Amino acid sequence: MGGNKEWPVSEPVEVGSSEAVNNSIWHRVKGKASITVDGSRMDPEGKWSNKDLDPVLPEYRTWRTYNFVTYWISDAFAVSNWRIGSSLIAIGLSWKLALVAVAIGNFITALVVTYNGLIGARLHIPFTIQARSAYGFYFAYVIIVFRVIISVFWYGIGTYTGAECIQSMLFAIWPRFRNVPNQLPESANITTRFMICYFIYWLVCLPFHYIPPHQVRWFFTFKSIVTPIAGFAIVGFLVSSTGGGEAIFSQGNQVHGPKLGWAMMNGIYAMVGNFATLGVNMNDFARYSKKPNSPYVQLLVIPVVFIVMMLFGIIGANGSKILYGELLWDPLLIVDNWTSKGGRAAAFFCALAFLIASIGVNISANSISVATDLSALLPRYINIRRGQFICAVVGAWAMTPWNILVSAESLINFMSGYTIWLAPISGILIADYWFVHKQVLSVPDMYRPDGIYAYNRFGTNWRAVVAFFIGFVPLLPGFAKSVNPKVDIGDGPMNFYYLGYFYGFGVSAGLHVLLSKVFPAKETMLHRSRTDADVAA
């Protein structure tokens, strides 16, 4: 390509036209060629939006009610959720109390996910745009950065899980792979062999980031069929090998007194934290809903499918302890035991099913969320597809998930920790839509920095900001203790920390409503909603 090539200059296009929406435009910036992504019908200049951030057009609203069902079946039947069920046994709960923690935690999750997802299904906008109406046009970017960091971490953990699947598959088809010499120190918390598997999974996952969100539902449907088969196969093996369910379900609590109560609360907290990210960003998928009320099905499907999956983890933990003499809190560790006892084919196919599951979870809960956020930060140059590939590069290698997943206790601590930010974010988003603005918003103004959601010249809704900080700051001592056990803060702040999600969500939501009633932002209180259709009109 010659250095003096002149790129064609695009003619101005009408807002909402197919040319504005569908064409990528080459232009010159300071003498250098630069490529931009598909233009926005809501923001022709491309400073605040692009095609992927615009309200979803009718032809792309392809998600039906059953897609939300298969989406959650797909997400529930995954290695990470099996681990959580096993982790509850590892911290001392009996299977009965563990199931109670699962039921309570996931019912709360279902409420948050559903009532935030309904906003996306009605307005067809992603979280990044929705946040502008609650937090103010510019402060919404601060909230977006919080979620980027969290989702990037989760992408790394998902990559670690996928690497486990690759390792189990290689153990099954090539037993000598176990003998690969380790060249890394013990303090690295990862071996050379596992690093190879980590890299292979990363490469396998890359092509799936090319699938657009409105079409990825088919992958979730496929995954919702394949993965449960593997889960039932492992559970069936454990039950039959231990002489039936009586032995597995005979183990009681390992802790007692006040410690049991707080272990229970810690377990509930972990359940809520498990999908606290989707409590914030369910709109990134719900906005593709064909019908505005389809997300209601989540109130039923989330508790049911997660109780089943966590039960698998509980059976896996207790069953492995009986069968192998140690608590194996990861289903792939159970599968790995099969390869030395003639079950290599079964081990391979179970590991393959969980590999498919891990790819689906990394897409649904992590990469698309990060991509949407990055697109909001740089809408002219990053769309969802590009953002997913950026997430794949940064998320898998910029953090070290092998250090987080060293033990069951560290997993619980990590999951509990980041919810201190997600809880107030979710609480304010839901409170703002349902109670402050009473379901009446102006979608076009969410795309204008000088619109009604600027609130002031700083683009910040101070009411939401105050509620947000009060929702998480008191929890920071407990968070510090969970990250560094050497920090001495006493039992009181730590116990309060175990109530963190409920405090953060409830206090932030309530305070935001109170401040909005006492000091109303009158310019944002409308008599009727305005949608993207009003722009064309």
XYZ file of C-alpha atoms in Angstrom:
537
model
C 0.000 0.000 0.000
C 1.415 3.364 -0.994
C 1.971 5.965 1.665
C 0.319 8.710 -0.440
C -2.997 6.921 -1.003
C -5.978 9.257 -0.520
C -8.961 7.643 1.155
C -12.407 8.644 -0.139
C -14.272 11.171 1.954
C -17.774 10.062 2.961
C -20.686 12.356 2.233
C -22.857 13.423 5.146
C -25.577 10.894 5.835
C -29.057 11.244 7.281
C -29.527 10.199 10.886
C -31.123 6.756 11.012
C -30.321 5.908 7.396
C -28.903 2.527 6.448
C -25.754 4.242 5.257
C -25.180 5.795 8.668
C -25.831 2.529 10.417
C -24.150 -0.024 8.200
C -21.110 1.579 6.611
C -17.635 1.644 8.118
C -15.955 4.912 7.226
C -12.343 5.486 6.451
C -11.197 9.003 7.220
C -8.045 10.921 7.933
C -7.024 12.097 11.397
C -4.014 14.389 11.604
C -2.681 13.072 8.324
C -3.026 9.367 9.220
C -5.567 6.869 7.991
C -7.857 5.610 10.747
C -10.775 3.180 10.600
C -13.983 3.741 12.538
C -16.767 1.327 13.361
C -20.357 1.399 12.080
C -21.984 4.755 12.701
C -24.759 5.598 15.139
C -28.255 6.719 14.181
C -28.605 8.286 17.647
C -25.281 10.129 17.577
C -24.160 10.910 13.998
C -20.831 12.338 15.166
C -19.893 9.036 16.807
C -18.565 10.597 20.019
C -21.027 8.951 22.389
C -22.374 5.933 20.570
C -22.042 3.557 17.632
C -24.315 1.005 15.987
C -23.736 -1.579 18.742
C -24.699 0.865 21.502
C -27.813 2.197 19.779
C -31.240 0.840 20.731
C -31.611 -2.544 19.044
C -33.524 -2.350 15.777
C -36.661 -4.567 15.498
C -35.045 -7.003 13.074
C -32.322 -7.786 15.646
C -34.735 -8.388 18.548
C -34.455 -12.143 18.194
C -34.466 -13.396 21.796
C -37.689 -15.168 22.767
C -38.766 -16.345 26.210
C -37.244 -19.808 25.761
C -33.903 -18.192 24.911
C -33.767 -16.748 28.438
C -34.441 -20.242 29.775
C -31.673 -21.878 27.737
C -29.375 -18.947 28.521
C -29.601 -19.652 32.252
C -29.428 -23.422 31.871
C -26.333 -22.793 29.802
C -24.793 -20.547 32.456
C -25.760 -22.728 35.417
C -24.273 -25.994 34.162
C -20.653 -24.926 34.301
C -17.534 -25.925 36.203
C -17.470 -22.658 38.151
C -20.936 -23.265 39.599
C -20.102 -26.859 40.479
C -17.113 -25.499 42.372
C -19.289 -23.120 44.352
C -21.586 -25.915 45.498
C -18.559 -27.902 46.584
C -17.059 -24.846 48.261
C -20.039 -24.634 50.601
C -19.201 -28.119 51.839
C -15.535 -27.159 52.104
C -16.305 -24.240 54.451
C -18.216 -26.533 56.810
C -21.911 -26.532 55.804
C -24.019 -29.665 55.647
C -25.726 -30.433 52.353
C -29.057 -29.223 53.758
C -27.766 -25.828 54.843
C -25.758 -25.559 51.643
C -28.941 -25.971 49.602
C -30.713 -23.387 51.740
C -27.879 -20.932 51.059
C -28.129 -21.724 47.340
C -31.909 -21.209 47.273
C -31.815 -17.889 49.149
C -28.850 -16.510 47.236
C -30.170 -17.379 43.807
C -33.680 -16.128 44.518
C -32.149 -12.757 45.363
C -30.070 -12.969 42.197
C -33.204 -13.741 40.161
C -34.967 -10.637 41.492
C -32.060 -8.330 40.672
C -31.347 -9.833 37.247
C -35.005 -9.852 36.224
C -35.985 -6.351 37.254
C -32.870 -4.828 35.750
C -33.186 -6.976 32.617
C -36.751 -5.773 32.082
C -35.345 -2.281 31.507
C -33.250 -3.555 28.623
C -36.134 -5.578 27.192
C -38.356 -2.490 27.179
C -35.905 0.178 26.043
C -33.549 -2.087 24.016
C -30.445 -0.335 25.350
C -27.306 -1.779 27.020
C -26.176 -1.151 30.584
C -23.639 1.442 29.438
C -26.403 3.683 28.090
C -28.897 2.932 30.859
C -26.342 4.029 33.468
C -26.375 7.569 32.062
C -29.975 8.158 33.142
C -29.245 7.164 36.757
C -25.695 8.385 37.365
C -25.486 11.276 34.960
C -24.000 11.274 31.485
C -20.362 11.567 32.540
C -20.292 9.816 35.905
C -21.725 6.776 34.132
C -18.250 6.332 32.670
C -16.851 5.865 36.184
C -19.393 3.108 36.787
C -18.501 1.538 33.451
C -14.828 1.386 34.434
C -15.774 -0.454 37.644
C -17.550 -3.092 35.606
C -14.751 -3.379 33.038
C -12.260 -4.255 35.772
C -14.569 -6.842 37.342
C -15.520 -8.515 34.057
C -11.912 -8.638 32.892
C -11.014 -10.516 36.075
C -13.852 -12.954 35.465
C -12.710 -13.519 31.907
C -9.345 -14.623 33.247
C -11.032 -17.009 35.697
C -13.153 -18.375 32.860
C -10.007 -18.959 30.837
C -8.491 -20.850 33.758
C -11.586 -23.056 33.922
C -11.417 -23.717 30.208
C -7.768 -24.676 30.567
C -8.778 -27.281 33.143
C -11.118 -28.773 30.567
C -8.348 -28.882 27.971
C -6.034 -30.535 30.508
C -8.591 -33.237 31.347
C -9.145 -33.912 27.650
C -5.402 -34.277 27.085
C -5.089 -36.572 30.103
C -7.761 -38.774 28.547
C -6.332 -38.992 25.029
C -2.628 -38.789 25.945
C -1.908 -40.061 29.514
C 1.784 -39.215 29.167
C 0.821 -35.540 29.180
C 0.774 -35.836 32.970
C 4.557 -36.252 32.861
C 5.344 -32.924 31.201
C 8.151 -31.474 33.372
C 7.450 -28.291 35.263
C 9.807 -25.383 34.690
C 7.998 -22.878 36.923
C 8.564 -22.293 40.666
C 5.984 -23.490 43.180
C 5.201 -19.906 44.145
C 3.832 -19.322 40.634
C 0.755 -21.437 41.510
C 0.749 -22.804 37.973
C 2.785 -25.469 36.175
C 4.281 -25.532 32.711
C 1.799 -28.241 31.744
C -1.173 -26.153 32.796
C 0.180 -23.053 31.104
C 0.180 -25.014 27.837
C -3.480 -25.896 28.401
C -4.271 -22.282 29.281
C -2.820 -21.069 25.988
C -4.637 -23.760 23.965
C -7.990 -22.838 25.497
C -7.369 -19.168 24.816
C -6.823 -19.959 21.137
C -9.894 -22.224 20.965
C -12.096 -19.527 22.500
C -11.084 -16.734 20.120
C -13.316 -17.649 17.121
C -16.433 -17.603 19.305
C -15.945 -13.896 19.948
C -16.832 -13.307 16.327
C -20.485 -14.302 16.898
C -22.749 -11.224 17.330
C -24.890 -11.077 20.506
C -28.235 -11.418 18.730
C -27.084 -14.738 17.205
C -25.155 -16.220 20.132
C -28.438 -17.516 21.597
C -28.104 -20.611 19.380
C -24.818 -21.505 21.056
C -26.452 -21.168 24.468
C -29.250 -23.519 23.364
C -26.721 -26.111 22.189
C -24.748 -25.776 25.403
C -27.896 -26.131 27.549
C -28.381 -29.621 26.087
C -24.812 -30.931 26.060
C -23.447 -29.865 29.447
C -26.234 -31.189 31.728
C -25.678 -34.646 30.232
C -22.075 -34.595 31.493
C -23.189 -33.336 34.912
C -25.736 -36.113 35.345
C -23.147 -38.662 34.208
C -20.667 -37.614 36.910
C -23.339 -37.501 39.613
C -24.663 -40.900 38.551
C -21.177 -42.362 38.784
C -20.612 -40.968 42.296
C -23.984 -42.127 43.623
C -23.590 -45.648 42.229
C -19.941 -45.950 43.314
C -20.647 -44.926 46.905
C -23.540 -47.318 47.373
C -26.335 -44.819 46.877
C -27.286 -41.377 48.122
C -27.512 -42.339 51.804
C -23.752 -42.224 52.318
C -23.373 -38.959 50.407
C -26.135 -37.158 52.285
C -25.241 -38.411 55.756
C -22.524 -35.837 56.475
C -23.507 -32.990 58.773
C -22.150 -29.554 59.599
C -18.424 -29.304 60.235
C -18.729 -26.014 62.136
C -21.136 -25.102 64.942
C -22.442 -22.207 66.973
C -21.909 -18.631 65.732
C -19.354 -19.851 63.192
C -22.048 -21.928 61.519
C -24.330 -18.922 61.190
C -21.661 -16.779 59.596
C -20.532 -19.644 57.351
C -24.133 -19.816 56.167
C -24.204 -16.089 55.515
C -20.876 -16.326 53.720
C -22.381 -19.016 51.505
C -25.450 -16.888 50.671
C -23.150 -13.970 49.925
C -21.150 -16.163 47.558
C -24.334 -17.232 45.760
C -25.361 -13.632 45.167
C -21.837 -12.693 44.155
C -21.705 -15.542 41.660
C -23.841 -13.657 39.147
C -23.774 -10.167 40.611
C -22.179 -9.064 37.343
C -25.291 -10.076 35.410
C -27.362 -8.190 37.959
C -25.707 -5.138 36.453
C -25.375 -6.030 32.798
C -28.303 -8.343 31.970
C -29.489 -5.543 29.697
C -26.624 -6.345 27.347
C -28.642 -9.445 26.378
C -32.187 -8.556 27.428
C -32.196 -5.662 24.972
C -32.415 -8.243 22.164
C -35.731 -9.508 23.588
C -38.595 -9.717 21.118
C -41.188 -9.258 23.863
C -40.772 -6.778 26.750
C -41.929 -9.242 29.424
C -39.792 -12.250 28.442
C -37.232 -11.657 31.251
C -39.904 -12.493 33.863
C -39.254 -16.186 33.237
C -35.913 -15.734 35.006
C -37.692 -15.489 38.370
C -38.401 -19.206 38.080
C -35.591 -20.576 35.969
C -32.630 -19.070 37.873
C -33.385 -20.571 41.324
C -34.358 -23.955 39.850
C -31.366 -24.520 37.581
C -28.858 -23.260 40.128
C -30.261 -25.423 42.906
C -29.808 -28.426 40.599
C -26.265 -27.430 39.661
C -25.194 -26.626 43.194
C -26.644 -29.967 44.274
C -24.298 -31.543 41.760
C -21.400 -29.744 43.450
C -22.535 -30.876 46.887
C -22.818 -34.499 45.716
C -19.417 -34.161 44.069
C -17.780 -32.881 47.237
C -19.276 -35.459 49.600
C -19.053 -38.299 47.092
C -15.422 -37.689 46.236
C -14.545 -37.533 49.931
C -16.050 -41.003 50.409
C -14.700 -42.479 47.188
C -11.200 -40.960 47.051
C -10.568 -39.957 50.654
C -10.353 -36.255 49.825
C -12.838 -33.527 48.998
C -12.604 -32.784 45.275
C -14.463 -29.529 44.755
C -13.890 -29.478 40.999
C -15.731 -31.914 38.662
C -12.716 -32.109 36.378
C -10.622 -33.478 39.246
C -13.184 -36.259 39.562
C -13.064 -36.877 35.818
C -9.260 -37.004 35.923
C -9.476 -39.989 38.261
C -11.306 -41.942 35.584
C -8.424 -41.832 33.110
C -6.256 -44.099 35.263
C -9.068 -46.628 35.691
C -10.114 -47.327 32.121
C -12.637 -44.522 31.770
C -10.704 -42.423 29.294
C -13.517 -42.069 26.726
C -16.043 -40.973 29.369
C -13.501 -38.570 30.849
C -12.817 -37.022 27.441
C -16.461 -36.406 26.558
C -17.338 -35.025 29.998
C -14.368 -32.671 29.816
C -15.402 -31.657 26.277
C -18.925 -30.850 27.493
C -17.539 -28.659 30.263
C -15.206 -27.024 27.730
C -18.258 -25.985 25.716
C -19.819 -24.732 28.949
C -16.797 -22.636 29.874
C -16.750 -20.969 26.463
C -20.421 -20.074 26.801
C -20.004 -18.583 30.271
C -16.986 -16.560 29.221
C -19.014 -15.073 26.388
C -22.281 -14.483 28.225
C -20.988 -13.167 31.535
C -17.660 -11.653 30.580
C -16.467 -10.887 27.065
C -19.655 -9.260 25.721
C -19.924 -7.159 28.884
C -16.349 -5.954 28.595
C -16.793 -5.345 24.871
C -19.907 -3.240 25.422
C -18.108 -1.182 28.051
C -15.036 -0.638 25.892
C -17.313 0.338 23.034
C -18.863 3.020 25.251
C -15.423 4.329 26.214
C -14.223 4.520 22.599
C -17.379 4.308 20.459
C -15.756 5.590 17.304
C -13.148 2.826 17.167
C -14.409 -0.130 19.235
C -17.547 -2.135 18.592
C -18.664 -5.274 20.425
C -16.737 -7.632 18.166
C -13.478 -5.730 18.493
C -14.030 -5.263 22.201
C -14.364 -9.012 22.703
C -11.002 -9.636 21.093
C -9.431 -6.915 23.242
C -10.950 -8.576 26.305
C -9.541 -11.928 25.188
C -6.035 -10.500 25.029
C -6.088 -8.317 28.135
C -8.397 -10.397 30.330
C -6.623 -13.707 29.914
C -3.109 -12.417 30.496
C -3.278 -9.150 32.468
C -4.276 -10.926 35.673
C -3.350 -14.288 37.201
C -6.465 -16.389 37.858
C -4.351 -19.296 39.092
C -3.549 -17.235 42.179
C -7.243 -16.609 42.880
C -8.320 -20.228 42.421
C -5.766 -21.781 44.765
C -8.410 -23.041 47.191
C -12.111 -23.055 47.918
C -11.640 -20.357 50.563
C -9.895 -17.999 48.156
C -12.692 -18.446 45.610
C -15.313 -17.518 48.199
C -13.271 -14.467 49.242
C -12.817 -13.256 45.691
C -16.468 -13.690 44.794
C -17.568 -11.901 47.959
C -15.130 -9.057 47.477
C -16.159 -7.494 44.219
C -19.854 -7.442 45.114
C -19.278 -4.446 47.373
C -19.233 -2.358 44.176
C -21.755 -4.296 42.122
C -24.427 -4.203 44.836
C -24.802 -0.406 44.986
C -24.490 -0.134 41.199
C -27.396 -2.561 40.719
C -29.453 -1.042 43.523
C -29.250 2.457 42.100
C -30.011 1.348 38.530
C -33.137 -0.525 39.603
C -34.305 2.129 42.070
C -33.825 4.899 39.529
C -35.950 3.238 36.850
C -38.726 1.722 38.967
C -39.085 4.240 41.809
C -37.436 7.566 40.925
C -38.429 7.913 37.277
C -41.320 5.441 37.561
C -40.501 3.692 34.274
C -40.599 6.953 32.274
C -37.306 7.774 30.534
C -36.111 9.554 27.414
C -33.891 7.244 25.390
C -32.688 9.959 22.958
C -31.440 12.080 25.876
C -29.209 9.200 27.016
C -27.181 9.772 23.852
C -26.749 13.537 24.363
C -24.224 14.992 26.831
C -26.336 18.166 26.966
C -29.631 16.305 27.419
C -31.745 16.059 30.543
C -29.461 13.388 32.031
C -26.523 15.767 32.186
C -28.087 16.887 35.508
C -25.472 19.647 35.787
C -22.472 20.967 33.909
C -20.369 18.104 35.281
C -22.717 15.484 33.832
C -23.183 13.939 37.284
C -26.251 13.021 39.297
C -24.876 13.790 42.742
C -27.727 11.874 44.407
C -26.616 8.608 42.807
C -22.958 9.370 43.528
C -23.600 9.916 47.243
C -25.713 6.754 47.437
C -23.041 4.768 45.588
C -20.193 5.715 47.913
C -22.208 5.235 51.084
C -23.141 1.818 49.730
C -19.592 0.472 49.607
C -17.201 2.577 51.724
C -18.253 1.044 55.099
C -17.485 -2.396 53.647
C -13.875 -1.616 52.735
C -12.336 -2.805 56.065
C -13.933 -6.230 55.612
C -12.803 -6.332 52.008
C -9.241 -5.543 53.103
C -9.380 -8.358 55.654
C -10.648 -10.835 53.045
C -7.814 -9.926 50.711
C -5.144 -9.872 53.423
C -5.990 -12.060 56.473
C -3.200 -10.369 58.431
C -5.227 -7.161 58.653
C -6.704 -6.905 62.159
C -10.167 -5.324 62.141
C -12.025 -7.485 64.681
C -15.034 -9.729 64.208
C -17.668 -6.995 63.959
C -16.548 -5.347 60.702
C -15.917 -8.760 59.164
C -19.397 -10.022 60.015
C -20.834 -6.783 58.622
C -18.869 -7.453 55.445
C -20.667 -10.807 55.053
C -23.888 -8.790 54.866
C -22.302 -6.511 52.298
C -24.485 -7.195 49.269
C -27.679 -6.660 51.198
C -26.318 -3.507 52.795
C -24.860 -2.117 49.577
C -27.921 -2.826 47.455
C -30.538 -1.807 50.015
C -28.858 1.313 51.396
C -27.794 2.649 47.991
C -31.213 2.050 46.441
C -33.078 3.536 49.408
C -30.810 6.550 49.764
C -30.983 7.276 46.021
C -34.780 7.275 46.157
C -34.806 9.442 49.299
C -32.400 12.041 47.902
C -34.307 12.118 44.613
C -37.556 12.782 46.454
C -36.117 15.505 48.708
C -33.997 17.105 45.975
C -35.769 16.094 42.739
C -34.079 16.548 39.388
C -37.230 18.066 37.884
C -35.858 18.283 34.365
C -35.668 14.468 34.214
C -39.231 13.875 35.416
C -41.247 13.305 32.255
C -44.927 12.640 31.607
C -44.265 10.068 28.907
C -41.358 7.976 27.718
C -39.423 8.863 24.597
C -37.902 6.021 22.595
C -35.512 5.898 19.666
C -38.567 5.991 17.381
C -39.093 9.597 18.438
C -35.779 10.523 16.797
C -36.948 9.378 13.390
C -40.267 11.122 13.935
